[in-house]
Tab-separated table of C-alpha atoms and ligand atoms in Angstrom:
chain	number	residue	atom	x	y	z
A	5	MET	CA	-17.538	10.099	-10.271
A	6	ARG	CA	-18.607	11.638	-7.207
A	7	PRO	CA	-18.218	10.741	-3.655
A	8	LEU	CA	-21.516	9.466	-1.965
A	9	PRO	CA	-23.755	12.224	-0.519
A	10	GLN	CA	-22.419	13.424	2.592
A	11	LEU	CA	-25.064	11.845	4.794
A	12	ALA	CA	-24.517	8.511	3.461
A	13	LEU	CA	-20.949	8.887	3.751
A	14	LEU	CA	-21.415	9.548	7.417
A	15	LEU	CA	-23.499	6.480	7.740
A	16	THR	CA	-20.922	4.527	5.878
A	17	LEU	CA	-18.239	5.547	7.934
A	18	ALA	CA	-19.847	5.213	11.181
A	19	PRO	CA	-19.297	1.730	12.143
A	20	LEU	CA	-15.569	1.375	11.914
A	21	ALA	CA	-14.990	4.768	13.461
A	22	LEU	CA	-16.803	3.950	16.390
A	23	ALA	CA	-15.468	0.415	16.954
A	24	GLN	CA	-12.212	-1.231	15.120
A	25	PRO	CA	-11.786	-4.874	15.783
A	26	ALA	CA	-10.351	-6.245	18.999
A	27	ARG	CA	-7.861	-8.153	16.788
A	28	PRO	CA	-4.928	-6.773	15.008
A	29	LEU	CA	-5.821	-5.202	11.722
A	30	VAL	CA	-5.721	-6.756	8.275
A	31	VAL	CA	-4.529	-4.709	5.278
A	32	ALA	CA	-4.949	-5.903	2.144
A	33	HIS	CA	-1.466	-5.363	0.347
A	34	ARG	CA	-2.331	-4.016	-3.161
A	35	GLY	CA	-5.827	-5.462	-2.864
A	36	ALA	CA	-6.206	-9.299	-2.515
A	37	SER	CA	-2.951	-9.388	-4.666
A	38	GLY	CA	-2.350	-13.020	-3.843
A	39	TYR	CA	-5.386	-13.791	-6.203
A	40	LEU	CA	-5.799	-11.383	-8.632
A	41	PRO	CA	-3.476	-8.478	-10.537
A	42	GLU	CA	-2.362	-6.267	-7.790
A	43	HIS	CA	-4.212	-3.012	-7.735
A	44	THR	CA	-6.777	-3.758	-9.925
A	45	LEU	CA	-10.428	-2.764	-8.824
A	46	ALA	CA	-11.149	-6.810	-8.991
A	47	ALA	CA	-8.365	-7.115	-6.422
A	48	LYS	CA	-9.887	-4.593	-4.184
A	49	ALA	CA	-13.457	-5.871	-4.628
A	50	TYR	CA	-12.024	-9.403	-3.613
A	51	GLY	CA	-10.171	-8.092	-0.576
A	52	HIS	CA	-13.262	-6.432	0.576
A	53	ALA	CA	-15.341	-9.723	-0.012
A	54	LEU	CA	-12.628	-11.456	1.949
A	55	GLY	CA	-13.368	-9.372	4.848
A	56	ALA	CA	-9.978	-7.286	5.077
A	57	ASP	CA	-10.114	-4.140	7.513
A	58	PHE	CA	-8.406	-2.068	5.019
A	59	LEU	CA	-7.313	-1.941	1.316
A	60	GLU	CA	-3.859	-0.575	0.258
A	61	GLN	CA	-3.543	2.267	-2.522
A	62	ASP	CA	-0.052	2.862	-3.950
A	63	ILE	CA	-0.317	6.247	-5.510
A	64	VAL	CA	1.676	7.906	-8.497
A	65	LEU	CA	0.706	10.696	-10.756
A	66	THR	CA	-0.109	10.806	-14.665
A	67	LYS	CA	1.395	13.211	-16.984
A	68	ASP	CA	-1.973	15.295	-16.626
A	69	ASP	CA	-1.440	15.117	-12.683
A	70	VAL	CA	-4.161	12.433	-12.122
A	71	PRO	CA	-3.403	10.192	-9.103
A	72	VAL	CA	-3.640	6.697	-9.895
A	73	VAL	CA	-3.106	3.503	-8.053
A	74	LEU	CA	0.048	1.717	-9.140
A	75	HIS	CA	2.782	0.296	-6.980
A	76	ASP	CA	5.774	1.285	-9.438
A	77	LEU	CA	6.626	4.486	-11.043
A	78	TYR	CA	6.633	2.284	-14.121
A	79	LEU	CA	3.818	0.759	-16.196
A	80	ASP	CA	6.011	-2.125	-17.836
A	81	ALA	CA	6.036	-4.805	-15.067
A	82	VAL	CA	2.238	-5.027	-14.767
A	83	THR	CA	0.827	-3.850	-18.011
A	84	ASP	CA	1.051	-4.152	-21.651
A	85	VAL	CA	2.446	-0.519	-22.422
A	86	ALA	CA	5.668	-1.822	-24.311
A	87	ARG	CA	3.150	-3.384	-26.952
A	88	ARG	CA	0.772	-0.534	-27.001
A	89	PHE	CA	3.130	2.564	-26.846
A	90	PRO	CA	6.571	1.159	-28.346
A	91	GLY	CA	9.087	3.833	-28.473
A	92	ARG	CA	7.650	5.693	-25.287
A	93	ALA	CA	10.263	4.301	-22.991
A	94	ARG	CA	12.975	6.688	-21.288
A	95	PRO	CA	16.545	5.939	-21.802
A	96	ASP	CA	16.517	3.489	-19.034
A	97	GLY	CA	14.379	1.494	-20.900
A	98	ARG	CA	11.405	2.147	-18.531
A	99	TYR	CA	7.868	3.339	-19.309
A	100	TYR	CA	7.065	5.719	-16.480
A	101	ALA	CA	3.466	6.515	-15.446
A	102	LEU	CA	4.337	10.212	-15.379
A	103	ASP	CA	4.940	10.159	-19.126
A	104	PHE	CA	1.420	9.168	-20.030
A	105	THR	CA	-1.703	10.752	-19.797
A	106	LEU	CA	-4.652	9.188	-17.888
A	107	ALA	CA	-6.366	8.753	-21.523
A	108	GLU	CA	-3.200	6.887	-22.410
A	109	ILE	CA	-3.114	4.748	-19.081
A	110	ARG	CA	-6.920	4.004	-19.560
A	111	GLN	CA	-5.836	2.096	-22.873
A	112	LEU	CA	-3.566	-0.259	-21.002
A	113	GLU	CA	-4.485	-3.750	-19.757
A	114	VAL	CA	-3.267	-4.868	-16.282
A	115	ARG	CA	-1.938	-8.411	-16.126
A	116	GLU	CA	0.007	-10.142	-13.308
A	117	ARG	CA	3.251	-8.742	-12.138
A	118	VAL	CA	6.218	-10.172	-14.346
A	119	ASN	CA	9.998	-9.949	-13.978
A	120	LEU	CA	11.182	-7.926	-16.845
A	121	LYS	CA	14.528	-9.790	-16.771
A	122	ASN	CA	13.137	-12.997	-18.229
A	123	GLY	CA	9.194	-12.275	-18.632
A	124	GLU	CA	8.021	-14.916	-16.121
A	125	ALA	CA	5.647	-14.277	-13.362
A	126	GLN	CA	6.786	-12.800	-10.174
A	127	TYR	CA	4.702	-15.156	-8.259
A	128	PRO	CA	4.241	-18.305	-10.628
A	129	ALA	CA	1.374	-20.036	-8.503
A	130	ARG	CA	-0.852	-16.620	-8.707
A	131	TYR	CA	-3.216	-15.333	-11.168
A	132	PRO	CA	-1.784	-16.499	-14.613
A	133	ALA	CA	0.481	-13.913	-16.187
A	134	ALA	CA	-0.319	-15.240	-19.542
A	135	VAL	CA	-3.958	-14.573	-19.399
A	136	ALA	CA	-5.239	-12.042	-21.852
A	137	PRO	CA	-7.315	-10.202	-22.247
A	138	THR	CA	-7.687	-9.496	-18.662
A	139	GLY	CA	-10.207	-6.688	-19.176
A	140	LEU	CA	-8.240	-5.097	-15.937
A	141	ARG	CA	-7.135	-1.519	-15.839
A	142	ILE	CA	-5.015	0.797	-13.593
A	143	PRO	CA	-7.858	2.947	-11.695
A	144	THR	CA	-7.886	6.351	-10.617
A	145	LEU	CA	-7.617	6.961	-7.115
A	146	GLU	CA	-11.016	8.539	-7.198
A	147	GLU	CA	-12.630	5.525	-8.892
A	148	GLU	CA	-11.072	3.179	-6.279
A	149	LEU	CA	-12.578	5.365	-3.274
A	150	THR	CA	-15.739	5.483	-5.193
A	151	LEU	CA	-15.627	1.566	-5.473
A	152	ILE	CA	-14.850	0.926	-1.877
A	153	GLN	CA	-17.341	3.197	-0.297
A	154	ALA	CA	-20.042	1.768	-2.697
A	155	LEU	CA	-19.026	-1.631	-1.349
A	156	ASN	CA	-19.109	-0.577	2.195
A	157	ARG	CA	-22.754	0.334	1.884
A	158	SER	CA	-23.790	-2.624	-0.389
A	159	SER	CA	-22.221	-5.051	1.921
A	160	GLY	CA	-23.121	-3.142	5.010
A	161	ARG	CA	-19.375	-3.529	6.277
A	162	VAL	CA	-16.828	-0.945	6.276
A	163	ALA	CA	-13.398	-1.508	4.881
A	164	GLY	CA	-10.830	1.365	5.488
A	165	ILE	CA	-8.363	2.717	3.086
A	166	TYR	CA	-4.335	2.752	3.538
A	167	PRO	CA	-3.170	5.020	0.881
A	168	GLU	CA	0.756	5.451	0.135
A	169	ILE	CA	2.279	8.598	-1.369
A	170	LYS	CA	4.832	6.852	-3.668
A	171	ALA	CA	8.423	8.378	-4.222
A	172	PRO	CA	7.474	12.054	-3.291
A	173	ARG	CA	10.956	13.141	-3.599
A	174	TRP	CA	11.169	11.507	-7.111
A	175	HIS	CA	8.172	13.280	-8.176
A	176	ARG	CA	9.116	16.551	-6.948
A	177	ASP	CA	12.673	16.260	-8.673
A	178	GLN	CA	10.228	15.863	-11.611
A	179	GLY	CA	8.577	19.262	-11.005
A	180	ARG	CA	5.513	17.316	-9.434
A	181	ASP	CA	4.006	16.987	-5.909
A	182	PRO	CA	1.705	13.895	-5.163
A	183	SER	CA	0.958	14.848	-1.838
A	184	ARG	CA	-0.551	18.175	-2.716
A	185	VAL	CA	-2.805	16.467	-5.557
A	186	VAL	CA	-3.804	13.204	-3.195
A	187	LEU	CA	-4.640	15.272	0.107
A	188	PRO	CA	-7.750	17.128	-1.577
A	189	VAL	CA	-9.083	13.755	-2.952
A	190	LEU	CA	-8.751	12.060	0.660
A	191	ALA	CA	-10.754	15.051	2.164
A	192	ARG	CA	-13.397	15.115	-0.300
A	193	PHE	CA	-14.128	11.394	0.445
A	194	GLY	CA	-14.258	11.921	4.182
A	195	TYR	CA	-11.062	10.541	5.180
A	196	ALA	CA	-9.388	13.720	6.566
A	197	ASP	CA	-9.473	13.236	10.350
A	198	LYS	CA	-8.588	10.563	12.717
A	199	THR	CA	-12.065	9.213	13.113
A	200	ALA	CA	-12.010	8.235	9.499
A	201	PRO	CA	-10.899	4.637	8.623
A	202	CYS	CA	-7.715	5.685	6.797
A	203	PHE	CA	-3.759	5.265	7.301
A	204	LEU	CA	-1.737	7.468	5.245
A	205	GLN	CA	1.545	6.090	4.574
A	206	CYS	CA	4.927	7.013	2.981
A	207	PHE	CA	8.594	5.734	3.198
A	208	GLU	CA	10.249	9.157	3.104
A	209	TRP	CA	10.613	10.944	6.456
A	210	GLU	CA	10.813	14.335	5.103
A	211	GLU	CA	7.646	13.732	3.396
A	212	VAL	CA	5.802	12.404	6.479
A	213	ARG	CA	6.905	15.465	8.343
A	214	ARG	CA	5.870	17.612	5.487
A	215	LEU	CA	2.429	16.048	5.447
A	216	ARG	CA	1.931	16.636	9.048
A	217	GLY	CA	3.343	20.165	8.929
A	218	GLU	CA	3.406	22.301	5.625
A	219	LEU	CA	0.494	20.212	4.148
A	220	GLY	CA	-1.606	20.034	7.404
A	221	TRP	CA	-2.917	16.380	7.374
A	222	LYS	CA	-4.993	15.788	10.464
A	223	GLY	CA	-5.640	12.057	9.882
A	224	ARG	CA	-3.674	9.172	10.737
A	225	LEU	CA	-0.145	8.800	9.472
A	226	VAL	CA	2.223	5.947	9.342
A	227	GLN	CA	5.968	6.037	8.512
A	228	LEU	CA	7.129	3.151	6.433
A	229	ILE	CA	10.504	1.773	7.373
A	230	GLY	CA	12.358	-0.271	4.909
A	231	GLY	CA	14.526	-3.435	5.677
A	232	ALA	CA	18.283	-3.242	6.419
A	233	GLY	CA	20.430	-2.544	3.538
A	234	GLN	CA	17.320	-0.948	1.668
A	235	ASP	CA	17.756	2.441	-0.163
A	236	GLY	CA	15.430	4.983	1.697
A	237	ALA	CA	15.415	7.889	-0.977
A	238	GLY	CA	17.224	10.327	1.630
A	239	THR	CA	15.611	8.419	4.495
A	240	ASP	CA	18.022	6.655	7.151
A	241	TYR	CA	15.790	3.778	8.228
A	242	GLY	CA	18.575	2.624	10.662
A	243	TRP	CA	18.070	6.055	12.355
A	244	LEU	CA	14.350	5.971	12.327
A	245	VAL	CA	14.334	2.719	14.354
A	246	SER	CA	16.896	3.899	17.000
A	247	GLU	CA	15.234	5.579	20.036
A	248	ALA	CA	15.656	9.196	18.986
A	249	GLY	CA	14.225	8.244	15.720
A	250	LEU	CA	11.195	6.480	16.967
A	251	GLN	CA	10.575	9.523	19.393
A	252	ALA	CA	10.877	11.853	16.238
A	253	VAL	CA	8.436	9.607	14.549
A	254	ALA	CA	5.956	9.383	17.489
A	255	ALA	CA	5.806	13.223	17.365
A	256	VAL	CA	4.155	13.294	13.943
A	257	ALA	CA	2.872	10.134	12.987
A	258	ASP	CA	0.443	7.451	14.502
A	259	GLY	CA	2.112	4.381	13.439
A	260	ILE	CA	4.878	2.555	11.847
A	261	GLY	CA	5.056	0.156	8.938
A	262	PRO	CA	8.139	-1.680	9.035
A	263	ALA	CA	9.718	-4.454	6.703
A	264	ILE	CA	8.983	-7.634	8.653
A	265	GLY	CA	12.547	-8.486	9.112
A	266	ARG	CA	12.813	-5.430	11.385
A	267	VAL	CA	10.236	-7.339	13.719
A	268	VAL	CA	11.185	-10.970	13.489
A	269	THR	CA	13.746	-12.999	11.891
A	270	TRP	CA	14.888	-16.524	11.720
A	271	PRO	CA	18.734	-16.763	12.054
A	272	ALA	CA	19.114	-19.813	10.447
A	273	ALA	CA	16.946	-22.964	8.798
A	274	GLY	CA	15.390	-24.894	11.851
A	275	SER	CA	16.052	-21.984	14.430
A	276	PRO	CA	13.162	-20.521	16.353
A	277	ALA	CA	11.945	-17.212	15.259
A	278	GLN	CA	13.737	-14.169	17.036
A	279	VAL	CA	11.438	-10.954	17.873
A	280	THR	CA	13.178	-7.562	17.856
A	281	ASP	CA	12.420	-5.041	20.336
A	282	LEU	CA	11.187	-2.676	17.881
A	283	VAL	CA	7.322	-3.393	18.556
A	284	ALA	CA	7.718	-3.013	22.095
A	285	ARG	CA	9.701	0.267	21.871
A	286	ALA	CA	7.329	1.693	19.270
A	287	ARG	CA	4.515	0.762	21.237
A	288	ALA	CA	5.835	2.614	24.672
A	289	LEU	CA	5.609	5.613	22.429
A	290	GLY	CA	2.337	5.097	21.323
A	291	LEU	CA	3.031	4.125	17.797
A	292	ALA	CA	0.969	1.310	16.142
A	293	VAL	CA	3.177	-1.329	14.399
A	294	HIS	CA	1.746	-2.772	11.073
A	295	PRO	CA	4.433	-4.466	9.351
A	296	TYR	CA	4.728	-5.710	5.703
A	297	THR	CA	4.224	-8.290	3.885
A	298	ILE	CA	2.852	-11.323	4.643
A	299	ARG	CA	3.050	-13.507	1.397
A	300	ARG	CA	2.544	-17.348	1.731
A	301	ASP	CA	4.789	-17.691	-1.687
A	302	ASP	CA	7.744	-15.400	-0.267
A	303	LEU	CA	8.146	-16.002	3.016
A	304	PRO	CA	11.263	-14.180	5.189
A	305	ARG	CA	14.547	-16.150	4.716
A	306	HIS	CA	14.477	-19.423	6.861
A	307	CYS	CA	10.992	-19.063	7.978
A	308	PRO	CA	9.534	-22.548	7.606
A	309	ASP	CA	5.998	-21.589	6.649
A	310	LEU	CA	3.114	-19.253	6.828
A	311	PRO	CA	1.641	-20.363	10.105
A	312	ALA	CA	4.986	-19.829	11.664
A	313	LEU	CA	5.240	-16.424	10.252
A	314	GLN	CA	1.701	-15.353	11.400
A	315	ALA	CA	2.410	-16.925	14.872
A	316	ALA	CA	5.622	-15.051	14.934
A	317	LEU	CA	3.916	-11.575	13.991
A	318	PHE	CA	0.868	-11.970	15.936
A	319	GLY	CA	1.401	-14.476	18.795
A	320	ALA	CA	5.020	-13.560	19.636
A	321	ALA	CA	5.629	-9.959	18.462
A	322	ARG	CA	1.881	-8.788	18.996
A	323	VAL	CA	1.777	-6.343	16.227
A	324	ASP	CA	-1.216	-4.210	15.926
A	325	GLY	CA	-1.906	-5.247	12.137
A	326	ALA	CA	-0.042	-6.279	9.273
A	327	PHE	CA	0.010	-5.952	5.261
A	328	THR	CA	-0.898	-9.380	3.470
A	329	ASP	CA	-1.421	-10.606	-0.103
A	330	PHE	CA	-3.831	-13.299	1.394
A	331	PRO	CA	-5.948	-11.277	3.600
A	332	ASP	CA	-8.359	-14.461	4.049
A	333	LEU	CA	-5.276	-16.599	5.141
A	334	THR	CA	-4.288	-13.997	7.768
A	335	LEU	CA	-7.921	-13.362	8.994
A	336	ALA	CA	-8.335	-17.273	9.421
A	337	TYR	CA	-5.250	-17.175	11.563
A	338	LEU	CA	-6.533	-14.460	13.649
A	339	ARG	CA	-9.937	-15.649	13.949
A	340	ARG	CA	-8.616	-19.211	15.309
B	24	G3P	O1	3.083	0.178	2.173
B	24	G3P	C1	3.281	-0.766	2.577
B	24	G3P	C2	3.914	-1.875	2.001
B	24	G3P	O2	3.009	-1.900	0.822
B	24	G3P	C3	5.183	-1.378	1.330
B	24	G3P	O3	5.794	-1.800	0.670
B	24	G3P	O4	6.718	-1.809	-1.726
B	24	G3P	O5	4.576	-3.125	-1.458
B	24	G3P	O6	4.733	-0.620	-1.220
B	24	G3P	P1	5.574	-1.851	-1.219
B	25	CA	CA1	2.732	0.148	-0.410
């Protein structure tokens, strides 16, 4: 598929490039993943219809170097790969997207995420994991961007994109380079500068610096920051949230995407929310703050309910945007 013609593309992007909403941005996390299997085109179309400002893409590579929209390095938690391709797992028992060609991946059916330890749905109240056939597939990045830009035109409302380079260090250990593959695609679709409705994101600090430096990315860039105790694949998240770390991030990036627990916590059941100083320190350095992930069915520890979470993030911490599995509920809160 080809991107929209240049003039149409400019007209399509113009409204958001000129005026972003005055309220915080709502990023549909893996699409409207609270309602449809994550990262399917159906979930992205629904997120668009629900009014999300941005639609997220996690990106990994196939065996033939095609960027596809998939959260895990593995295919097994969200597809029927084990049934269709028995014997193709690595010694660790996992089915890696990198070991399958696009033609093979196109044969897989996407379903709601399951917990591989017990085979049960990760989020039992969501789209039923047992539904089959779903008719849903893993999209390529190109297919997804084509859909979003077509929807922007047909709906008259521009939703931006929020692509994440997944596990670049791991890919490079395998002899692959997802950033070098993805950047030309983003450029071809018109997202390569800061006027475009796009935030490129990555968890790995080394790769964020490389994107801005060696790879010459001129668009908006966000450093993701995992929660306390999370493994950062060589990235020290504790250092990133220090004053020196934030200053270093501010020199190359436009924002940070911290785990919610780095912004607000509930120390005990019944206790009020406690807001950290991260948002204030980041914004003082000119960094936007977009925490992840609002889920009504997976709240932070001791957080009483979704209204309390959204009030803490938007009302108390005053973040600039947030990733949410339920863009309609987050928009409803912000539009009150
Ligand atoms: O990229 C923001 C958020 O999506 C990070 O968490 O694991 O869902 O990619 P993850
Ligand atoms: Ca992500």
